[in-house]
XYZ file of C-alpha atoms in Angstrom:
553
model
C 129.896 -54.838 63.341
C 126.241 -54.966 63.541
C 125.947 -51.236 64.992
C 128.581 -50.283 62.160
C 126.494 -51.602 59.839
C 123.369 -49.756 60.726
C 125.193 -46.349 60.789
C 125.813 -46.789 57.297
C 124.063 -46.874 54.280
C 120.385 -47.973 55.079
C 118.761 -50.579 53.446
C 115.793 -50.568 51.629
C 114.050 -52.567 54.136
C 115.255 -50.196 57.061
C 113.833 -46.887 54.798
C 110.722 -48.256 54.803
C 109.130 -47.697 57.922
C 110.539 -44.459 57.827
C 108.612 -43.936 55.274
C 105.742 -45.228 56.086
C 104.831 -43.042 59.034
C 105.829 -39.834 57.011
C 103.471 -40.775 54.060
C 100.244 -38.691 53.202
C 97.182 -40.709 51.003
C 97.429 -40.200 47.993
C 96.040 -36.708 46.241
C 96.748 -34.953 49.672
C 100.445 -33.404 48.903
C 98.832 -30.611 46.489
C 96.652 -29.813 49.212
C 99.205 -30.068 52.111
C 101.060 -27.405 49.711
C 98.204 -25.075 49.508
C 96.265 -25.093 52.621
C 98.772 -25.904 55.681
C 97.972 -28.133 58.438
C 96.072 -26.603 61.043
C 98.655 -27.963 63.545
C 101.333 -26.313 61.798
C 100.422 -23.358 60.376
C 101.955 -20.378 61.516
C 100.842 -17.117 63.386
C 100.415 -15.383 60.053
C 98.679 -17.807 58.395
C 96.287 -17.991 61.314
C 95.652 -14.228 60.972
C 94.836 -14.174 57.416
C 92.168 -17.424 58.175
C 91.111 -15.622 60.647
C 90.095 -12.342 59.188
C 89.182 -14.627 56.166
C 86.642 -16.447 58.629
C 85.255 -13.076 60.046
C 84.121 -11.724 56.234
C 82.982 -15.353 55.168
C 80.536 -15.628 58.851
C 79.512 -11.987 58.032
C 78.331 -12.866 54.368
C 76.149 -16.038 55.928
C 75.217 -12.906 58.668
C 73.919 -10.918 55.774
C 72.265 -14.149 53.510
C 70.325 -15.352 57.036
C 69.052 -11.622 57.499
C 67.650 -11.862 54.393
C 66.306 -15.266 55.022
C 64.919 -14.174 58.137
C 64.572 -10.259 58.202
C 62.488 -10.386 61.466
C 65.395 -10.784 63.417
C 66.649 -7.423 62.202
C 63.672 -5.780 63.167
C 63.735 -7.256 66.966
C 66.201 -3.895 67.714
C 62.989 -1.455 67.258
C 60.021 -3.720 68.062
C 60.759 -2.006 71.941
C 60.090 1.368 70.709
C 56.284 0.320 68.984
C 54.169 2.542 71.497
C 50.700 1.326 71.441
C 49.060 4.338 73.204
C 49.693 6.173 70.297
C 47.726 4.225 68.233
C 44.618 5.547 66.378
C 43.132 3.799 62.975
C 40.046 5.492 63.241
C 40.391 8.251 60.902
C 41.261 8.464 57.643
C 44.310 6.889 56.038
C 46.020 9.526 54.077
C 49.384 10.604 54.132
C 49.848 13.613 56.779
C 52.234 15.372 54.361
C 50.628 14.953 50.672
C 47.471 14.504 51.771
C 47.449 11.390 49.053
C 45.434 7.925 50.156
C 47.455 6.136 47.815
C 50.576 3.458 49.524
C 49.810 4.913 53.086
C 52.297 3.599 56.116
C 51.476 3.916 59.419
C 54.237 4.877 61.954
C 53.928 2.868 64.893
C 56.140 5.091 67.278
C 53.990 8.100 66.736
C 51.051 7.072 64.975
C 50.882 9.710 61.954
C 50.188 8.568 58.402
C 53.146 9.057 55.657
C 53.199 7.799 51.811
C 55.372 4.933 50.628
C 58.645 3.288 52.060
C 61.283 4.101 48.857
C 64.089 5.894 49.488
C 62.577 9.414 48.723
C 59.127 8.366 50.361
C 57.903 10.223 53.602
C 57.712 7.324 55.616
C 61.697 6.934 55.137
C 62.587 10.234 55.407
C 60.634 10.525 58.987
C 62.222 6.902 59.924
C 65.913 9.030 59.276
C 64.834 12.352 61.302
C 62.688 11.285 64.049
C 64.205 7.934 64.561
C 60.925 5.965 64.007
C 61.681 2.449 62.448
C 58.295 0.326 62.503
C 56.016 1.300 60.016
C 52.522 -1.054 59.195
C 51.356 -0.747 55.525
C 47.444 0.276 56.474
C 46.043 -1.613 53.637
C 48.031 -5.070 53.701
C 48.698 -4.943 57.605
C 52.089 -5.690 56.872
C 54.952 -4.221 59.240
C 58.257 -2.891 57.516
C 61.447 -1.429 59.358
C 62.526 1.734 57.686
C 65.602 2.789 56.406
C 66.509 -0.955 56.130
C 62.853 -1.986 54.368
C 63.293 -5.090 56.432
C 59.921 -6.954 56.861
C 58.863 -7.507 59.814
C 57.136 -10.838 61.025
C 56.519 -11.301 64.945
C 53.647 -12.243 66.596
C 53.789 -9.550 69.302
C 52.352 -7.516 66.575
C 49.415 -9.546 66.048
C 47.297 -7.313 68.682
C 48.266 -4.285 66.389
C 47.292 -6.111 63.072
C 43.667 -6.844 65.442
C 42.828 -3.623 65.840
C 43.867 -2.160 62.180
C 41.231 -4.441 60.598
C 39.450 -6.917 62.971
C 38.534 -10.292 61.136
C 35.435 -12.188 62.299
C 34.303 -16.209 61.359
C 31.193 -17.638 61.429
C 31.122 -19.557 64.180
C 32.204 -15.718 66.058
C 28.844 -14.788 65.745
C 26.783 -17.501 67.633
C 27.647 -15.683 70.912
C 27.126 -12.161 69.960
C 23.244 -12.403 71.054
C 23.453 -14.838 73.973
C 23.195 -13.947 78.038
C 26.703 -15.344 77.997
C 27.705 -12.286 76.122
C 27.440 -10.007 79.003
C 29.352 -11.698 81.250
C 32.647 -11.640 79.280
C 33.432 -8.265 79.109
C 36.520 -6.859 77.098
C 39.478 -4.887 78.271
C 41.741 -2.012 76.755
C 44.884 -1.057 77.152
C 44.479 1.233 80.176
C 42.671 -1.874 81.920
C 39.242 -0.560 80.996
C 36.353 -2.772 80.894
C 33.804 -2.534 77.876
C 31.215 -4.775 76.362
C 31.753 -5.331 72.308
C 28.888 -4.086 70.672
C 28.149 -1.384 73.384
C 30.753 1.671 73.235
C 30.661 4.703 72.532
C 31.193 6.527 69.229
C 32.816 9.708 69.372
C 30.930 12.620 68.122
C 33.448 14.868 66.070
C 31.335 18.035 65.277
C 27.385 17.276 65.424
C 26.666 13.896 63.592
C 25.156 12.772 67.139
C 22.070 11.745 64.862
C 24.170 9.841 62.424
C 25.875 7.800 65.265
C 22.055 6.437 66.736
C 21.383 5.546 62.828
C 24.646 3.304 62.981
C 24.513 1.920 66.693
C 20.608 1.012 65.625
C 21.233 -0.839 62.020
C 24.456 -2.278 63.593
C 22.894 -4.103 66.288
C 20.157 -6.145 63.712
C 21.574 -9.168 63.724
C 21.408 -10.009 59.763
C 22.459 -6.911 59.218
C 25.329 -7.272 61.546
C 26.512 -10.479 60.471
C 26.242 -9.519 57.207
C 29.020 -7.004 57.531
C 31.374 -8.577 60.112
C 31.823 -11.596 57.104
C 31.870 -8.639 54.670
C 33.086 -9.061 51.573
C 33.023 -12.545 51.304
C 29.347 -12.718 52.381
C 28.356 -10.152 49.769
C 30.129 -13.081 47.025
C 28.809 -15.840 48.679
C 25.176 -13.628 48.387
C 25.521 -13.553 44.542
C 26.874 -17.006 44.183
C 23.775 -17.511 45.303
C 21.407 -15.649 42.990
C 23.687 -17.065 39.939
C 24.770 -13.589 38.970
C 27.435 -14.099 36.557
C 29.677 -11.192 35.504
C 28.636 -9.298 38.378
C 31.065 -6.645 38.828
C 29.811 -5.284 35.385
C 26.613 -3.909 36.874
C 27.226 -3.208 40.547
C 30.943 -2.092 42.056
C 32.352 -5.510 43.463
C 33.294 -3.611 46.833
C 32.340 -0.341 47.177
C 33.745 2.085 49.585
C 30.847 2.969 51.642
C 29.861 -0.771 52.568
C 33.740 -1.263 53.141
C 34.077 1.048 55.061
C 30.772 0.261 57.085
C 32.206 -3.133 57.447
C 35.372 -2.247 58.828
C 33.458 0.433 61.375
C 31.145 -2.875 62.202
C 34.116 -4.719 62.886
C 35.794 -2.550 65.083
C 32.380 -1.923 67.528
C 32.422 -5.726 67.904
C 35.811 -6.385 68.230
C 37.401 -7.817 71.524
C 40.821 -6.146 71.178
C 40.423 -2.643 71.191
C 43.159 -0.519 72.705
C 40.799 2.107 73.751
C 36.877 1.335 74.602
C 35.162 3.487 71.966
C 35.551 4.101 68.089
C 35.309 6.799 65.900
C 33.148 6.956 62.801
C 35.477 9.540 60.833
C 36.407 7.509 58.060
C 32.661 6.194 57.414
C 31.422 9.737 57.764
C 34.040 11.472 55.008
C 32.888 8.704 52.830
C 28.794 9.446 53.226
C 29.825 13.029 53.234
C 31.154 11.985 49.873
C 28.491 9.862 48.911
C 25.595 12.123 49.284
C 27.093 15.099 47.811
C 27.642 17.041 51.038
C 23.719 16.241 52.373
C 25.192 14.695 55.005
C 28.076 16.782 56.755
C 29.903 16.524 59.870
C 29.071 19.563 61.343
C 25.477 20.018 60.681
C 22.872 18.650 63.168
C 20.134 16.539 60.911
C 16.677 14.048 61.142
C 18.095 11.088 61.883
C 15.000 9.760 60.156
C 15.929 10.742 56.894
C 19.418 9.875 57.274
C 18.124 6.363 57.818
C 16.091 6.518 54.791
C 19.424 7.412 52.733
C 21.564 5.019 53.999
C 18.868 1.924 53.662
C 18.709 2.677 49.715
C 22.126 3.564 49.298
C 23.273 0.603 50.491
C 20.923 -1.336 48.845
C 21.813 -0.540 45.723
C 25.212 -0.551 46.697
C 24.866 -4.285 47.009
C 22.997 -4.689 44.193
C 19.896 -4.554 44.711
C 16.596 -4.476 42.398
C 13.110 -3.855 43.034
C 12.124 -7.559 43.378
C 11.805 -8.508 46.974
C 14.812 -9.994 48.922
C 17.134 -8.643 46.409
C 20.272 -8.122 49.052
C 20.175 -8.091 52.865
C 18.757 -4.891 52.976
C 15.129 -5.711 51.034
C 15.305 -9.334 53.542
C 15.476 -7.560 56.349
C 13.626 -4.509 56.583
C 11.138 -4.412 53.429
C 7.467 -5.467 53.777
C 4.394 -4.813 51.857
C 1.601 -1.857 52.484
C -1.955 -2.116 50.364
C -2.979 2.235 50.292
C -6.335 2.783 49.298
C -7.916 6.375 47.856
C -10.865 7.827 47.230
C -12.033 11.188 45.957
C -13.723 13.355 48.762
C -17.452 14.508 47.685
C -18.922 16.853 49.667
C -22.714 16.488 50.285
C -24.686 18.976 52.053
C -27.256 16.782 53.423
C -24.753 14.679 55.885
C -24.050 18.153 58.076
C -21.012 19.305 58.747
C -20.076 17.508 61.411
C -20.185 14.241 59.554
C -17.143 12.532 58.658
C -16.172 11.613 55.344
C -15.955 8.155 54.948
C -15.552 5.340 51.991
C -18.350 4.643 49.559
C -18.608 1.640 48.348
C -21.043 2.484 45.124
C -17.922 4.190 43.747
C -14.226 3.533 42.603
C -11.751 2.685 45.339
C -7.881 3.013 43.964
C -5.741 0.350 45.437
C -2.501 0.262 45.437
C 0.130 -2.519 46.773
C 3.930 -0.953 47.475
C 7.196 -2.182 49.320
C 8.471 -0.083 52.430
C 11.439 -0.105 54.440
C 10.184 1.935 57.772
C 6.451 2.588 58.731
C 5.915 6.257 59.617
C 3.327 6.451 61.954
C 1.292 10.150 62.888
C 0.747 11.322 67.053
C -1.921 13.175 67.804
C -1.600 16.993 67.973
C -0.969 18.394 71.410
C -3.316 20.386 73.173
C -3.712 23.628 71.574
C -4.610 26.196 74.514
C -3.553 24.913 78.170
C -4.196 26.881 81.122
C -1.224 26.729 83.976
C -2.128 23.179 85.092
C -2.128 21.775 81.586
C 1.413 22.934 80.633
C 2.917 20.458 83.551
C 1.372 17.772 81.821
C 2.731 15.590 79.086
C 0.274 14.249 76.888
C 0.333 10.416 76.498
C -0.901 7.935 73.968
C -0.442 3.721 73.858
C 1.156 2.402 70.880
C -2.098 0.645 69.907
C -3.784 4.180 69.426
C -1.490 5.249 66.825
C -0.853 1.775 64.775
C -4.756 2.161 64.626
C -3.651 4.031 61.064
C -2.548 0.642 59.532
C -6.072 -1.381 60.693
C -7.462 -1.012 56.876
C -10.363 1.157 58.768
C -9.104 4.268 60.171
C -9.815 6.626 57.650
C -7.412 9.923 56.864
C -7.900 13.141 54.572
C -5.728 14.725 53.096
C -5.656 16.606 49.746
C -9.339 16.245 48.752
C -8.575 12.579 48.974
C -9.543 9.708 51.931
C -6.969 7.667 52.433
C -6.505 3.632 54.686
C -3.983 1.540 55.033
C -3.433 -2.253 55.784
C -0.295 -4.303 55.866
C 0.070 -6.930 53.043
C 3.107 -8.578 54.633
C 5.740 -8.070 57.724
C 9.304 -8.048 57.414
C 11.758 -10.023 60.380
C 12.349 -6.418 61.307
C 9.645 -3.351 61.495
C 10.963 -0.026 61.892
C 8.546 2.617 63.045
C 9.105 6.555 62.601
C 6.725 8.666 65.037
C 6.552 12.213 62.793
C 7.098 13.917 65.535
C 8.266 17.280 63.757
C 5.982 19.351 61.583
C 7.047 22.484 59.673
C 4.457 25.354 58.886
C 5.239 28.670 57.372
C 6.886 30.230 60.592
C 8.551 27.699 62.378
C 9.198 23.828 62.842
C 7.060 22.335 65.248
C 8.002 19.441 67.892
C 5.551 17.449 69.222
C 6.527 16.524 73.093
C 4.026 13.425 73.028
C 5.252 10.488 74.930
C 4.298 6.846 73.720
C 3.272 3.802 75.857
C 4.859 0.852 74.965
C 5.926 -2.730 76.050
C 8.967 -4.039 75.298
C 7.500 -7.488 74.615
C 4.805 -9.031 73.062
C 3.645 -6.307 70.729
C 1.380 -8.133 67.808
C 0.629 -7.165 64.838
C -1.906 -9.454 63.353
C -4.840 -6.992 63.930
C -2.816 -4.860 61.113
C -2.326 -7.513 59.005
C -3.901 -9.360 55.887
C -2.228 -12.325 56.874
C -2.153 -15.285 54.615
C -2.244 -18.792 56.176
C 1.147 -19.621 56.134
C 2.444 -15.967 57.096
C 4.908 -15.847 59.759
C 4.366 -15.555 63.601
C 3.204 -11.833 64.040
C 4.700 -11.114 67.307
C 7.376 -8.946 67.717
C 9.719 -7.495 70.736
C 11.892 -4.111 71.311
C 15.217 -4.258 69.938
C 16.233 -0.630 70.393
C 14.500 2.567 70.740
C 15.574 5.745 69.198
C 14.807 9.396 71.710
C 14.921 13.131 71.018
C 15.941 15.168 73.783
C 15.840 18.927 74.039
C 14.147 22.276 75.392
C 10.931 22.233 76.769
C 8.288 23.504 74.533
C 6.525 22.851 71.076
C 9.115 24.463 69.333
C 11.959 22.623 67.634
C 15.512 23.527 68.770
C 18.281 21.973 66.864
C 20.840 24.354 68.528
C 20.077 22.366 72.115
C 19.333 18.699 70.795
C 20.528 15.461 72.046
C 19.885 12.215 70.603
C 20.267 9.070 72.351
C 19.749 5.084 71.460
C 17.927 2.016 73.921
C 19.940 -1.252 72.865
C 18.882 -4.031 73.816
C 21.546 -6.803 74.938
C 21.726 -10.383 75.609
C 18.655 -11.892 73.572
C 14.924 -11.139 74.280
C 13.125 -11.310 77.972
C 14.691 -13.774 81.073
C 17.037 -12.114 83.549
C 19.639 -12.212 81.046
C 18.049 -9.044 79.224
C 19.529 -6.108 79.739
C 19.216 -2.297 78.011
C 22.298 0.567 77.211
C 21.632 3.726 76.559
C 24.127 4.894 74.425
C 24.984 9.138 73.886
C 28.064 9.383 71.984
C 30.774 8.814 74.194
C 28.549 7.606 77.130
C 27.542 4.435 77.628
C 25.604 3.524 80.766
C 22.933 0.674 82.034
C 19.469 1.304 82.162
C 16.194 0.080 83.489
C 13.141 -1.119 81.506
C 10.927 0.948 82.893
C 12.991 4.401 82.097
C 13.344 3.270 78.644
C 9.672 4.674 77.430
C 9.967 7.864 79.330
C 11.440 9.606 76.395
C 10.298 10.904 73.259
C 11.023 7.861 70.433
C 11.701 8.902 67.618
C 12.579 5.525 65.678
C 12.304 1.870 66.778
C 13.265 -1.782 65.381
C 10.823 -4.459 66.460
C 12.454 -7.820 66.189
C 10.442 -10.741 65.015
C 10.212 -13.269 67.738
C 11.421 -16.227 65.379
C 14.386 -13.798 63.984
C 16.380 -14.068 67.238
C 15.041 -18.094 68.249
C 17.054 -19.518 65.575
C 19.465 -16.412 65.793
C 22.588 -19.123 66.070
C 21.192 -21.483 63.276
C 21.354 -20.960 59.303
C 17.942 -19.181 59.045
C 20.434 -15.726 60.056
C 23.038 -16.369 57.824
C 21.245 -17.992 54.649
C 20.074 -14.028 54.994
């Protein structure tokens, strides 16, 4: 009776487990009805999750490329070929010719205009297959068609070598013995020493690339433009200029493009050991209304003379003294003083004229950058013997000119010269080329000179507080070409002394420096030639090179 009863109707109290175990929480039928369990749905209603899964992991695919676009552009970083690689010349588009939004391909290295859809870049991306393209001006790398940025720090190297950056405290080891013994390599496993490579000579500018190895290796000069711009604000935060960019262009494209050239020659992450000036040179070429061209040999002596005050005024500069880096560097102070010429029969004419004191003497007090100093003719007539023989003269013969006693004539008028005050950096010119009505003259006159020690106090009117007058080789400018007096431009070579690891000790060392070639030389060779220019560094300039005398310049 007891079994009968529980085959019967069920109580309510033997429902109830039953029920219990088949019970959801509450709210969950709706969703039981909606979204099966996953341990009973169905092959079909897998299938549709599934493919339902796949779109809704490929929208998060899409939302974390955009998130992270560098992982896009991992697929082509393999095909960025670094051999290719030239930055050197000028950044306009190799189609349009336009300088405006240029993109560097890094596959094949040529220059193309924007990254749009009906740009060149993306049209060469689609026909050559060439995805990784560097904006030239921001340094930023883009993959093309997708206009995915790019952000990977294998491409750092790249980034180096478009526009090298340099801090102060990079500088303190430019000028020190140490600097020589940490040499830099390319990509072909090429040693070079920063500072001391070549520059490639495109046409004839040979005489343009001394000027810029020479004013490049002057320390203020140097550091000046390796912090370029920001020490150029920093310099007129410090004069209290307000509105500045009123008067004088903020950056203009000669010193920016000096600075980047400056950069490169001391940079430690070249790909190949030497540099090419193009892009400086379009812009002079530009500057001086086609004076200065490419493929025209010049006097690198004039050139200098150009760049000194174009830059100067480029910075802007006035005519008080220290008025940019230029006038601090370079300019000191010459007192000229004329007479007029009488001729008196009674002194002979063998006599000399000379200064009287009973009458007027003008004097006149002016700023210079460079001090052009006069050689002595050469030997007019020389028999056979004579014509193997060089004439010589010592450096103190022909500063004699500046010793306020040396007398010269010229024009009816008697002229002497003493300096007023010396600049941290002398540069001498020896006029060594004459022109007369038939041809231009060279004079093959070879100078005597140490490369240390050199004073200049006997030239001097020098106050009591004046600073120290003595003054050491920094690099030595030479004119090679045919023998003779004639002047051959056809057949001329120009070459640069640089001196390297800071003045005297066995830690000094001298480059010469021809274009392309770079080689070691001794001291003793280094006079041999016929100077043309020198820089005479102040011995107190390069003391306290590493301290804040340099840079407060």
């Amino acid at each position: 009776m007891p079994s009968t009863h529980s085959r019967g109707k069920p109580t309510a109290e033997a429902r109830l487990p039953i029920t219990k175990v088949k019970s959801r929480p509450e709210g969950t039928e709706e969703n039981s009805v909606s979204r099966p369990s996953k341990r009973v749905r169905t092959n079909e209603v897998e299938v549709t999750n599934q493919a339902e899964g796949s779109d809704e992991e490929d929208e998060e695919e899409v939302i974390e490329e955009k998130k992270d676009p560098s992982r896009a552009a991992d697929l082509y970083l393999d095909t960025v070929n670094r051999t290719a690689l030239d930055f050197d010349f000028e950044k306009v588009c190799s189609v349009c010719v336009s300088n405006i939004n240029i993109y560097g391909c890094l596959i094949c290295g040529k220059y193309f205009q924007g990254r749009g859809p009906s740009s060149y870049a993306y049209a060469h991306s689609i026909h050559d297959d060439h995805h990784v393209f560097i904006n030239l001006e921001t340094a930023k790398v883009y993959v093309l068609p997708d206009n995915y940025l790019v952000s990977d720090p294998s491409l750092s190297d790249i980034v180096a070598v478009l526009s090298p950056r340099f801090s102060p405290s990079d500088l303190k080891a430019l000028d020190q013995p140490l600097h020589l013994s940490r040499p830099s390599f390319d990509l072909a496993n090429n040693s070079y020493l920063r500072g001391f490579i070549g520059l490639n000579n495109i046409k004839r500018h040979d005489h343009i690339n001394v000027i810029i190895h020479m004013l490049l290796h002057v320390p203020p000069l140097r550091d000046f433009l390796l912090l370029y711009p920001d020490s150029y604000v920093q310099s007129m935060q410090q004069k209290s200029i307000k509105n500045a960019t009123k008067d004088v262009p903020r950056h203009p494209e000669l010193l920016l493009r000096l600075s980047l050239l400056t950069r490169k020659l001391w940079s430690s992450r070249l790909f190949k050991s030497q540099v090419s000036p193009h892009e400086f040179l379009q812009e002079v070429n530009r500057a001086s209304k086609s004076k200065w061209r490419l493929e025209e040999q010049g006097d690198p002596a004039e050139f200098l003379g150009w760049l000194l005050n174009k830059l100067h005024i480029d910075l802007g500069g006035t005519r008080k003294k220290g008025s940019s880096v230029i006038y601090t560097t370079f300019q000191g102070e010459l007192r000229a003083e004329t007479q007029q010429v009488i001729v008196r029969p009674e002194e002979g004419t063998n006599q000399k004229p000379r200064f009287d004191i009973a009458r007027d003497i003008k004097t006149v007090v002016s700023p210079f950058l460079y001090l052009a100093v006069d050689l002595p003719p050469p030997p007019l007539f020389q028999d056979s013997i004579e014509k193997n023989i060089i004439p010589q003269i010592s450096l103190a013969s022909v500063l004699s000119k500046y010793d306020g006693h040396t007398t010269q004539e010229s024009l009816g008028q008697l002229k002497r010269y003493k300096l007023q005050r010396l600049p941290p950096y002398i540069i001498l010119h020896y006029k060594r080329f004459t022109t007369n009505n038939f041809v231009e003259e060279k004079n093959p006159t070879i100078i005597n000179f140490p490369l240390r020690g050199v004073d200049f106090r006997e030239y001097l009117d020098a106050p009591p507080n004046h600073p120290p007058t003595v003054y050491d080789l920094l690099s030595n400018v030479t004119h090679e070409s045919v023998a003779g007096i004639t002047r051959d431009k056809a057949n001329t070579v120009w070459k640069i002394h640089l001196r390297a690891g800071g003045g005297g000790g066995d830690g000094e060392r001298w480059y010469e420096v021809q274009d392309l070639m770079v080689q070691e030389v001794r001291k003793e060779m280094i006079f041999l030639g016929e100077s043309v220019l020198q820089v005479w560094q102040r011995r107190d300039s390069y003391e306290n090179s590493t301290g804040k005398t340099q840079m407060e310049l």
